Coordinates of C-alpha atoms in Angstrom, one line a residue:
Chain A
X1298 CA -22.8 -106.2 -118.1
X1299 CA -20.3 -103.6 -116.8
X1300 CA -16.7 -104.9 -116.8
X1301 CA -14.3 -104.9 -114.5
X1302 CA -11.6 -102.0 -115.3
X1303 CA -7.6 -103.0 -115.2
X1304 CA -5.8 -100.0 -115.3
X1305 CA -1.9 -99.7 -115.7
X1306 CA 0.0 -96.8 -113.9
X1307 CA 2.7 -95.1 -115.2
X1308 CA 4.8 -92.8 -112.5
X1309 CA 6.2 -90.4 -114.8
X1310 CA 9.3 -88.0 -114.2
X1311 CA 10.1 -85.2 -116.6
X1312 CA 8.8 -86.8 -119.3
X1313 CA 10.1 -90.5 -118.6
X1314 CA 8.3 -93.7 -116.6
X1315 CA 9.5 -94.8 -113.5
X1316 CA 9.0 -97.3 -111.5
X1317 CA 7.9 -96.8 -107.6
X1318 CA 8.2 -99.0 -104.5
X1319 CA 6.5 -97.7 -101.4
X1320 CA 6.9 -93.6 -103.1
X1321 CA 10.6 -94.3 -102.6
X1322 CA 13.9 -95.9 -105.1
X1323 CA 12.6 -95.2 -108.7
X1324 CA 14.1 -96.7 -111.4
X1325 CA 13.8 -95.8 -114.9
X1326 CA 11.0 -98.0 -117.3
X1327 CA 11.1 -96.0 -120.6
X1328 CA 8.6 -93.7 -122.7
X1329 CA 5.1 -93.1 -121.2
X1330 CA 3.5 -92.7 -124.8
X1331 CA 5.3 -96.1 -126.0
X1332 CA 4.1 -97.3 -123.0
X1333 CA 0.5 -96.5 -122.7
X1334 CA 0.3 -97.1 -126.5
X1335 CA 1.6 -100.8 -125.7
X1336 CA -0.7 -101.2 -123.0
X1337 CA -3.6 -99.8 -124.7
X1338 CA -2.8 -102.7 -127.4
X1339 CA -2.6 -105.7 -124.8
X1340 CA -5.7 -105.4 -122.8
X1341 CA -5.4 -101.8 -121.0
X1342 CA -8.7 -100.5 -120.1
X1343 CA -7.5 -96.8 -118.9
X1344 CA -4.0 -95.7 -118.9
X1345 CA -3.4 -93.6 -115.7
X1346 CA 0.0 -91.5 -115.5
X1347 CA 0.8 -90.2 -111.9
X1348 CA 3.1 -87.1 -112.8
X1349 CA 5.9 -87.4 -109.6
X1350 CA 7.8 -84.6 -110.5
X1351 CA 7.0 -81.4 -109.1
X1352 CA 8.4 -78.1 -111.0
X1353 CA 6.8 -76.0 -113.9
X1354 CA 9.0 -77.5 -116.2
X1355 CA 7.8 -80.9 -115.3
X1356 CA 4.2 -79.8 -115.8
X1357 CA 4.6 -78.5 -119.5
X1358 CA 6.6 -81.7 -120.3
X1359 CA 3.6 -83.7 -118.4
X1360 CA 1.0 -81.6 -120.9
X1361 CA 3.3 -82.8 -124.4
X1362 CA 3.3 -86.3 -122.9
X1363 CA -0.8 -85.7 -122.7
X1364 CA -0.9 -84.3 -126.0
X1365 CA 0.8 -86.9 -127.7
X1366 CA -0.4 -89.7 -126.0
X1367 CA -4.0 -88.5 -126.9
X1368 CA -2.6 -88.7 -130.8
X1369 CA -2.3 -92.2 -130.1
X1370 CA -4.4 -93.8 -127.7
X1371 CA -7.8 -94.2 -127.6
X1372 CA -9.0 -95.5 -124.2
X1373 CA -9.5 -93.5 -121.2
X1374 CA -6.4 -91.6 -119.8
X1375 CA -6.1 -90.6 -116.2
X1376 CA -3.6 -87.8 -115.1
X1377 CA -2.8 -86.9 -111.7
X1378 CA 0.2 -85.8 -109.7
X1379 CA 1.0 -82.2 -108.6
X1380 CA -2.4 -81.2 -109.9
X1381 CA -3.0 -77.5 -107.8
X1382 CA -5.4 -75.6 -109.0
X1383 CA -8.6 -75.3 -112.4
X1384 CA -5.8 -74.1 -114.6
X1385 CA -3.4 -77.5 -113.8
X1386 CA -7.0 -79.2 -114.9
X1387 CA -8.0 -77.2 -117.9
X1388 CA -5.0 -77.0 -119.2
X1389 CA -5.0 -81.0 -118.9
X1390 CA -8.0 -81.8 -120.4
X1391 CA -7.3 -79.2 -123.4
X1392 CA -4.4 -81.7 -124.0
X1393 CA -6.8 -84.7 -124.3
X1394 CA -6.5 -86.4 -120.7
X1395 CA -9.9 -87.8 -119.9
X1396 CA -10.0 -87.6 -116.2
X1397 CA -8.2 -85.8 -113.7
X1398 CA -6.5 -86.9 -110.2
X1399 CA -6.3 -84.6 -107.0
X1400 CA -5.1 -85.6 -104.3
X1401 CA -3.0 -83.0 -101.7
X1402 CA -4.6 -79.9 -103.2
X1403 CA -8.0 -81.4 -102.6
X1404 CA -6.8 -81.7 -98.7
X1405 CA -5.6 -78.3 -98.8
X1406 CA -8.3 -76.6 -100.2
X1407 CA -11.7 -79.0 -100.5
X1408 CA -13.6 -76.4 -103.2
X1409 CA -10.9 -77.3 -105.7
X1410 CA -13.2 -80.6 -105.9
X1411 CA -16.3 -79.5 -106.3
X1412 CA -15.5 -76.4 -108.0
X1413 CA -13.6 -78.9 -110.5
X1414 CA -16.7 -81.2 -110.4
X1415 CA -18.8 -78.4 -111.5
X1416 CA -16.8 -76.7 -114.3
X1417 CA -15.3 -80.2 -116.2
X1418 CA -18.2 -82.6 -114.8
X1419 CA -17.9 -85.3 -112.0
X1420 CA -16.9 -87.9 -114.6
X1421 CA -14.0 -86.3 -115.0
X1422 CA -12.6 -85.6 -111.5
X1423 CA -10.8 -88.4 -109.7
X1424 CA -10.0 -88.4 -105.6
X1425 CA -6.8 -90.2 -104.9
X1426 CA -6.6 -90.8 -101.8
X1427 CA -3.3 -92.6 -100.2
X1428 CA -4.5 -94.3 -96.6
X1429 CA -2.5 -95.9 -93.9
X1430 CA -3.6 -98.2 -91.2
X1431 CA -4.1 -96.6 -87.9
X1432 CA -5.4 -97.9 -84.7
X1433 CA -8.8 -99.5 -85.8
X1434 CA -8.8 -97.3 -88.8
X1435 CA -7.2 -95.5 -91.7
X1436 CA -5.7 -92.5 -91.7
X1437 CA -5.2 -90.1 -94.8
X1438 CA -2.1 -89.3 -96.2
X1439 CA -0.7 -85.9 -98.3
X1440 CA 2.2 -85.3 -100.1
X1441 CA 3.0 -88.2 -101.6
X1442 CA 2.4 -90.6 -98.9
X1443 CA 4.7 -87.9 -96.9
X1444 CA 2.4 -85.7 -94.9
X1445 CA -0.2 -87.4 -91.9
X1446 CA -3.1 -85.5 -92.3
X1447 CA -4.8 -86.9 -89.4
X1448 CA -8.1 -87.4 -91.4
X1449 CA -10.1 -91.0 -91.1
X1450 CA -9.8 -92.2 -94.4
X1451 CA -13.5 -93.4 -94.9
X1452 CA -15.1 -90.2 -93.9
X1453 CA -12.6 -87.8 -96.0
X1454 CA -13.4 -90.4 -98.6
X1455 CA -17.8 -89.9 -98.2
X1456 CA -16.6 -85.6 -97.7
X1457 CA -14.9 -86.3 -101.6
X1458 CA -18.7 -88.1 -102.8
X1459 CA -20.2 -85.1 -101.6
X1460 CA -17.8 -82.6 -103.1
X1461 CA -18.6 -83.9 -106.6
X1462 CA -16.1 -86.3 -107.2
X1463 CA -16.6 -89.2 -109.5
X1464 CA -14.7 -92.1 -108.5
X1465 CA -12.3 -92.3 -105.8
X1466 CA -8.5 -93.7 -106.3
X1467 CA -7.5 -95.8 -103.3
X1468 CA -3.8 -96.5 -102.0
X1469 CA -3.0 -98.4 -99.3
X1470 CA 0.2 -97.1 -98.5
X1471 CA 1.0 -100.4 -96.2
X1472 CA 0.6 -102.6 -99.4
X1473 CA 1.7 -100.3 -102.0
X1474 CA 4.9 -101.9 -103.5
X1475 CA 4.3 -104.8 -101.3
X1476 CA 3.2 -107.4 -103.7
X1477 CA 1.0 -108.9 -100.5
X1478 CA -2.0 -107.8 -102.4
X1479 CA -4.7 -105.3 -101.8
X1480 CA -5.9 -103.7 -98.8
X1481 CA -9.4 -106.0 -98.3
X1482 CA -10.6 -104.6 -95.5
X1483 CA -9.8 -101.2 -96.7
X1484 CA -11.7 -101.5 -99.9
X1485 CA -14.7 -103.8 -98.7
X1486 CA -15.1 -100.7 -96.2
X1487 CA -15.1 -97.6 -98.8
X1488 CA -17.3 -99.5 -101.4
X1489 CA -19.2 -100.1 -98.4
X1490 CA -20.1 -96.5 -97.8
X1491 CA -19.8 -94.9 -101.0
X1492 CA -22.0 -94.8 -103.9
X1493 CA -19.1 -94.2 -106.7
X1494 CA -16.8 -96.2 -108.3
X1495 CA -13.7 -97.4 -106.3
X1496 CA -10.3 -98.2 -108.1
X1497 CA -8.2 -100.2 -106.1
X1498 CA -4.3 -99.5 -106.0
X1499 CA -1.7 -100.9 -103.9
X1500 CA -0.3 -104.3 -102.9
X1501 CA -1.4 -106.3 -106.7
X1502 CA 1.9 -109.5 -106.7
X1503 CA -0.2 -112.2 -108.0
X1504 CA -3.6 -113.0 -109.9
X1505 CA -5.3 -114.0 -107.0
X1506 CA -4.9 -110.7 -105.5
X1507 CA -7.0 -109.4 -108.3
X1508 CA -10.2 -111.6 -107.7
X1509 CA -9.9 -110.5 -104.1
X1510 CA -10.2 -106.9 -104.6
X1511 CA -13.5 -107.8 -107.0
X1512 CA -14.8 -110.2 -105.0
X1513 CA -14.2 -109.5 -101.4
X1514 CA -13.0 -105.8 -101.7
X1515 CA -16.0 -104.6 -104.4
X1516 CA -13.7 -103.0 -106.4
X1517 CA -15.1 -101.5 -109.7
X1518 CA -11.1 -101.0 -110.9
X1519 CA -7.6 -102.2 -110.2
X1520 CA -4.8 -100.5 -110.5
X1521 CA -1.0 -101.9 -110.8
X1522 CA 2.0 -100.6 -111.7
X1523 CA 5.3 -102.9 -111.2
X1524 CA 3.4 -106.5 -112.3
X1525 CA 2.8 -104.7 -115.5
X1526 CA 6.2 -102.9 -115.9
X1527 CA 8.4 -105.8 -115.4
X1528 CA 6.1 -107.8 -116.8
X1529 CA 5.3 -110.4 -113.8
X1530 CA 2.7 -111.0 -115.8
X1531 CA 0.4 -109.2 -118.7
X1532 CA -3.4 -107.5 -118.4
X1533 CA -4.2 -110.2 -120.6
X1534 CA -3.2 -112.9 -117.8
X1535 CA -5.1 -111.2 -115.0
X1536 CA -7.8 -111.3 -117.8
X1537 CA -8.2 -114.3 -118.5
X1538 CA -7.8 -115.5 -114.8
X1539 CA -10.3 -113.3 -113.8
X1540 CA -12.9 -114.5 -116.7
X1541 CA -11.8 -118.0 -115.2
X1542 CA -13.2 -116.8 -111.8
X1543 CA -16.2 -115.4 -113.7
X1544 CA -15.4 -112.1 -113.3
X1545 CA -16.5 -110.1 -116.1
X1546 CA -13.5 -108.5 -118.2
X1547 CA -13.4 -106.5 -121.6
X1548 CA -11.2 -108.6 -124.1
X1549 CA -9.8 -106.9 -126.9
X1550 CA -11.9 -106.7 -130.3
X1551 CA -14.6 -107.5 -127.9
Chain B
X754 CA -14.8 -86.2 -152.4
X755 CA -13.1 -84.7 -149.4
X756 CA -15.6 -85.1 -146.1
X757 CA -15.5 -81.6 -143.9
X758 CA -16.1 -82.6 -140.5
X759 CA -17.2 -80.0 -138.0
X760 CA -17.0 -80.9 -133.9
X761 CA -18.8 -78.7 -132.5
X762 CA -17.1 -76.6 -129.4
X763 CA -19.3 -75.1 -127.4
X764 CA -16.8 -74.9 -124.0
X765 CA -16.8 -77.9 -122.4
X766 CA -14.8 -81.2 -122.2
X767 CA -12.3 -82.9 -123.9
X768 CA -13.1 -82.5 -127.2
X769 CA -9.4 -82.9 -128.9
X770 CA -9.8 -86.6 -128.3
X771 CA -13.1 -86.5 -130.3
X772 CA -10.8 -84.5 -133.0
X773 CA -8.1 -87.3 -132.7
X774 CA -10.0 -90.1 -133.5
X775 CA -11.7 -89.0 -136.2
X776 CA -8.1 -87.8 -137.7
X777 CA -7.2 -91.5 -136.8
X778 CA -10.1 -93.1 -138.5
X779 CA -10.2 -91.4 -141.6
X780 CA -6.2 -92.1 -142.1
X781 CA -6.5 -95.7 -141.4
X782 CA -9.7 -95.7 -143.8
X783 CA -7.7 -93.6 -146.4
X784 CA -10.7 -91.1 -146.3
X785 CA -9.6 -88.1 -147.2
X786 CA -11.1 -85.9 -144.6
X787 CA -10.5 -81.8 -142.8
X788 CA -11.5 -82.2 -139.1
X789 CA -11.9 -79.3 -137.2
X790 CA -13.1 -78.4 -133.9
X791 CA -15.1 -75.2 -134.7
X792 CA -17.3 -72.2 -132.5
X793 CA -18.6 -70.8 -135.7
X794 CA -21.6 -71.0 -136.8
X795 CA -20.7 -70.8 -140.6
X796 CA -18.5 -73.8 -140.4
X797 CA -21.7 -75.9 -140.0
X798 CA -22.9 -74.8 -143.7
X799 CA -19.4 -76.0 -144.8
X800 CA -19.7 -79.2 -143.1
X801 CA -20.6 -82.3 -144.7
X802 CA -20.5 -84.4 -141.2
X803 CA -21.8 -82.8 -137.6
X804 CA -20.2 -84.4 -134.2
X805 CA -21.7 -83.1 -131.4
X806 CA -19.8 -84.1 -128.0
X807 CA -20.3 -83.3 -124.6
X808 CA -19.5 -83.9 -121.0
X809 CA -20.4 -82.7 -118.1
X810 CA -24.2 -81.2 -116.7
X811 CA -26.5 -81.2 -119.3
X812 CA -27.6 -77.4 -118.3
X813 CA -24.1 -76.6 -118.5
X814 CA -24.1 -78.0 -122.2
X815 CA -27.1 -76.7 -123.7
X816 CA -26.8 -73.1 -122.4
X817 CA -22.9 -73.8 -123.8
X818 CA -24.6 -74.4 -126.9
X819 CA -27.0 -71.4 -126.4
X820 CA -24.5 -69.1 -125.7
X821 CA -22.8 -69.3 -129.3
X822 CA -25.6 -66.9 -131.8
X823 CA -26.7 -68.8 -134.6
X824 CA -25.5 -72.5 -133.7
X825 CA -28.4 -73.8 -133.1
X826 CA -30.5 -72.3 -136.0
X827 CA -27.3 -73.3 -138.0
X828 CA -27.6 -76.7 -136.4
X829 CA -31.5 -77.1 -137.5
X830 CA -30.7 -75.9 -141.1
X831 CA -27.9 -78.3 -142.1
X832 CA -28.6 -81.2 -139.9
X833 CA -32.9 -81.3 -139.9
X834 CA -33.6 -79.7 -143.5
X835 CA -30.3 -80.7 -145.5
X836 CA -30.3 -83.8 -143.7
X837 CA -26.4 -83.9 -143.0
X838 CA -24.9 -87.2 -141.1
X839 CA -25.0 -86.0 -137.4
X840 CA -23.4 -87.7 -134.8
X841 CA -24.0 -86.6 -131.4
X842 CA -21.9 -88.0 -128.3
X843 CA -22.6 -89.1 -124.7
X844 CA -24.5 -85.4 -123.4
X845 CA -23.9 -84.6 -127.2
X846 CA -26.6 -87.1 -127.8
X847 CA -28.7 -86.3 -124.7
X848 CA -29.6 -83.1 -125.8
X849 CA -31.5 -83.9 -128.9
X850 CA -34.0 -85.2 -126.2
X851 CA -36.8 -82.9 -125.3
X852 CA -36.7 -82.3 -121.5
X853 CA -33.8 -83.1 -118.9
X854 CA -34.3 -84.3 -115.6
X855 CA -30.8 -84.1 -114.6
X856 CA -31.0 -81.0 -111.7
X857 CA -34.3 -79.6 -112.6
X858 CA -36.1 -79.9 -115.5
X859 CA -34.9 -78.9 -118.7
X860 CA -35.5 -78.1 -122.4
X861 CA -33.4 -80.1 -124.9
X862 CA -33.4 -79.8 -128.8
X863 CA -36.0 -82.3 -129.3
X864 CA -35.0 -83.6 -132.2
X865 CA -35.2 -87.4 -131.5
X866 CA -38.0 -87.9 -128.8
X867 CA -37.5 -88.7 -125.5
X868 CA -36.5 -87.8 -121.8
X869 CA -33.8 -87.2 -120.3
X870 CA -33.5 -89.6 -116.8
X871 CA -31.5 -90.4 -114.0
X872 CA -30.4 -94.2 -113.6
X873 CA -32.0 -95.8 -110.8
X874 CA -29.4 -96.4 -108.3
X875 CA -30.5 -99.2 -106.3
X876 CA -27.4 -101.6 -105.5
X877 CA -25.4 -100.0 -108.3
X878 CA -22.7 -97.3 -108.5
X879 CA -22.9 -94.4 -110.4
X880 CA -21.9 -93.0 -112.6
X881 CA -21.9 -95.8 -114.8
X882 CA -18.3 -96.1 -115.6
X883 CA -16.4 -98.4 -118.0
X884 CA -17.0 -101.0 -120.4
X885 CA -20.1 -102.1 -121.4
X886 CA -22.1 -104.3 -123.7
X887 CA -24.0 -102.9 -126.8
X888 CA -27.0 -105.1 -128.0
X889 CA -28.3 -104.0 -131.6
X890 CA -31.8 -103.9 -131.4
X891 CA -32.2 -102.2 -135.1
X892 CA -30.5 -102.5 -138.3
X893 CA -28.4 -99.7 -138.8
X894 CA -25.3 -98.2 -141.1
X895 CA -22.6 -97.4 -138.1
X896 CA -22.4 -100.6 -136.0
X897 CA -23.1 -103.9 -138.1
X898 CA -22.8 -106.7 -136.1
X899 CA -24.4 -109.9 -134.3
X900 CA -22.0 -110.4 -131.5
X901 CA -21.6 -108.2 -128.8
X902 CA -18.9 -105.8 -128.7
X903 CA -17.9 -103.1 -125.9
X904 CA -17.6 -99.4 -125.2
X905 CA -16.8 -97.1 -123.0
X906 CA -19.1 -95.1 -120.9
X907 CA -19.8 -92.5 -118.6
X908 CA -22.9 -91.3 -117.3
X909 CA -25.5 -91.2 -114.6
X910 CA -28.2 -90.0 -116.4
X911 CA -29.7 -91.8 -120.1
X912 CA -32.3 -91.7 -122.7
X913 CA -35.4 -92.6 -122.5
X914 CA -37.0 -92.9 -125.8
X915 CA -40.4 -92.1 -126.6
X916 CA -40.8 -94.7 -129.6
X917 CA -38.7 -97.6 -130.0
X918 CA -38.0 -97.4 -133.6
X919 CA -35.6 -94.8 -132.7
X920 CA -33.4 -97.1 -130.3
X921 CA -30.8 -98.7 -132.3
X922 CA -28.8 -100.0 -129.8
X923 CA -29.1 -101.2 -125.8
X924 CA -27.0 -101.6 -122.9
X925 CA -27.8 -103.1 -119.3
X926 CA -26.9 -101.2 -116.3
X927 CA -29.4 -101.6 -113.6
X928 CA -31.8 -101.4 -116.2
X929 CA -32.1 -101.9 -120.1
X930 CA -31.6 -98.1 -121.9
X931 CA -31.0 -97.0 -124.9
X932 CA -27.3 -96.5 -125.9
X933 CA -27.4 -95.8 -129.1
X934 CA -30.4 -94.1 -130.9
X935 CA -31.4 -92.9 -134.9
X936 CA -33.5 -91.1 -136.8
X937 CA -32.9 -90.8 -140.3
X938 CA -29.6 -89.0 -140.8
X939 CA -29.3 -88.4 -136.5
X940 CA -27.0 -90.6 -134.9
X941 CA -26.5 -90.7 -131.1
X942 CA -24.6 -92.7 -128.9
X943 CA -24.5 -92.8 -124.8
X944 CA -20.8 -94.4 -124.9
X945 CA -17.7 -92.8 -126.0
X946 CA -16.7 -94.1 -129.2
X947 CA -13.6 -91.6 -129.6
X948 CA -12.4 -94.0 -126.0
X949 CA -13.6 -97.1 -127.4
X950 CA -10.0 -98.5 -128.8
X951 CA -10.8 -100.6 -132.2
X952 CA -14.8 -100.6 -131.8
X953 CA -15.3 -97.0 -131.5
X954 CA -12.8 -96.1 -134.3
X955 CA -14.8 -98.5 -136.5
X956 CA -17.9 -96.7 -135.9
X957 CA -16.4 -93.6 -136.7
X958 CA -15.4 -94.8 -139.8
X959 CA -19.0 -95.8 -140.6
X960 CA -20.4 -92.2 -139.6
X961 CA -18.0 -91.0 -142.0
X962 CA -18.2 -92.9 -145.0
X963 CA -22.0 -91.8 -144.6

């Protein structure tokens, strides 16, 4: 039986993790290689790094982060952040990432995802997508959670399916940093509609927040960040709850 | 004796992860072992192991494959008549098949029988991302166990074999396929064993002391 992904996310700024509450107040949490390579060891099932700096500098120290970390760690690494155009990808994967994340330049310019899709593979194309609550809906964010882009959330989200994509990364932006837990509604919605995988991100404070987004929001993967990183409590904890709650789960040596 | 491993780069994917791991396994093993990621043709007469990887369309790979003169005649000499330890991964291993469904109808290597397929999609999504449970339905030199253990996958399409001595290995997603399939000195596996932390190293380890 397919498990149930739990991915940590590491924000990362020229070369360093930090930690983010609602895009805003980062504080510094160490090496991203150390990192991934410790989560990877307790119970990580994909490592994700969100690059949050934006200059070319930043994007060569992003690829040595990639580099090394793919010396070191052998799960499934996401990379996303400032991704623009097939080079930003290539040059990515070449590194040893695994899957890719667009977000804003996939707004900006929608044949970067399925000309992506058909170059690398879908498998290897991920659509972040940050959504907001709005009126009866959601709304689309770019930017960095900066920019409305006045799209509805759920049909940008089918437009990315169609495109190529291969699983879709979704942030509520009301819950992200939040600790009030997932966006339900939100995720019950898009699983709802689409026909790939859906990682949920945003909101995760306690365990039971976990089983929610499986069991209510048909989440195929969740996504945390600050639970992990100040060590609220470890992968292996939401693990073991979640086999509790028998929700399948991947333990180690398993 | 040193082990010369040849990956097989024919464009596409992430193939320096495949690289890494087998650098990994053979220095945790102390096998002494030259990995290299190689285009040329001649490198697959020096090889004593053959890992071929792939992502992506399976068109995309074999004309990738195509594309590079000699590779595949290369291929046939040292892996079907000198019998070299051959390890093909993911689309790597789909294209020993001999047809592809996936966008058309296409012709694979056909060294291990069977079809290429797309997973029936009722009520699940695809692709079939993640961690997933490999039964051993064969005795076998790379994975030796009773329990079950997990690996990572990614795929929408799988293998269908044509005779069931040549599946090894199975996996449940929607419906029972073959994960990991054999013939003689031909490995293949659906999952990705360079991703698949501890497990996938240790196969790796067994392909290589092969």
């Amino acid at each position: 039986m397919l498990k149930i992904r739990i991915i940590p996310c590491l924000d990362v700024k020229d070369g360093r993790v930090v930690k983010g509450i609602n895009f805003l107040n980062l504080v510094d949490a160490g090496d991203p290689v150390e990192q991934a390579s410790f989560y990877s060891k307790n119970g990580a099932d994909e490592i994700c790094f969100l690059d949050i700096g934006a200059s070319i500098e930043n994007r060569n120290t992003m690829i040595k982060v990639v580099e090394k970390t793919a010396e070191k760690v052998f799960i499934p690494l996401t990379v996303g952040g400032g991704i623009k155009n097939i080079e930003n990808i290539r040059d990515l994967l070449k590194a040893g990432a695994d899957k890719i994340s667009i977000n804003t330049a996939g707004i900006l310019n929608n044949k970067l995802i399925s000309d992506s899709s058909e170059r690398f593979g879908s498998q290897c194309i991920v659509a972040a997508v940050d959504a907001k609550k709005k009126n009866n809906g959601w709304t689309v964010f770019s930017h960095g959670g900066t920019k409305d882009t006045g799209l509805d959330a759920i049909k940008w989200m089918q437009q990315l399916e169609s495109l190529g994509a291969g699983e879709i990364l979704l942030t509520s932006m009301d819950r992200d940093g939040t600790k009030d837990g997932f966006d339900i509604d939100l995720l019950k919605k898009a699983s709802k509609v689409l026909n790939i995988p859906v990682i949920a991100s945003g909101g995760a404070g306690r365990l039971e927040h976990f089983k929610a987004a499986v069991i209510r929001g048909n989440a195929s993967a969740l996504l945390a960040a600050s639970v992990f990183h100040f060590a609220k409590f470890s992968i292996m904890d939401v693990k073991k709850y979640l086999k509790k709650e028998n929700i399948e789960v991947r333990y180690l040596n398993e | 004796m040193k082990k010369n491993i040849a990956i097989v780069d024919y464009g596409l994917g992430n193939i320096l992860s495949a690289k890494q791991s087998f650098v990994k396994a053979s220095e945790d093993n102390k096998i002494k072992a030259a990995v290299k990621i190689t285009n040329d043709p001649k490198e697959i007469d020096l090889a004593t192991h053959i890992v071929l990887p792939g992502q992506g369309a399976f068109e995309a790979c074999m004309l990738g494959l195509k594309n590079i003169p000699d590779m595949i005649d290369r291929l046939c000499a040292n892996v079907i008549h000198n019998k070299k330890p051959f390890l093909g991964i993911c689309v790597g291993m789909q294209l020993l098949a001999n047809t592809s469904y996936e966008n058309g109808k296409h012709k694979g290597l056909g060294w291990i029988r069977g079809e290429i397929k797309k997973i029936p999609s009722t009520g699940i999504k695809l692709p079939h991302m993640g961690w997933n449970e490999v039964t051993i339905t064969n005795k076998n030199k790379l994975i030796n166990l009773s329990v079950l253990k997990n690996y990572y996958f990614v795929h929408s399409y799988y293998f269908d074999c044509k005779y069931s001595t040549n599946q090894i290995g199975r996996t449940n997603y929607g419906i029972d396929f073959a994960s990991f399939i054999s013939k003689e000195n031909i490995y293949g596996v659906q999952f990705h064993p360079e991703k698949s932390s501890n497990q996938g190293l240790e196969i790796i380890k067994n392909f290589l002391m092969l």
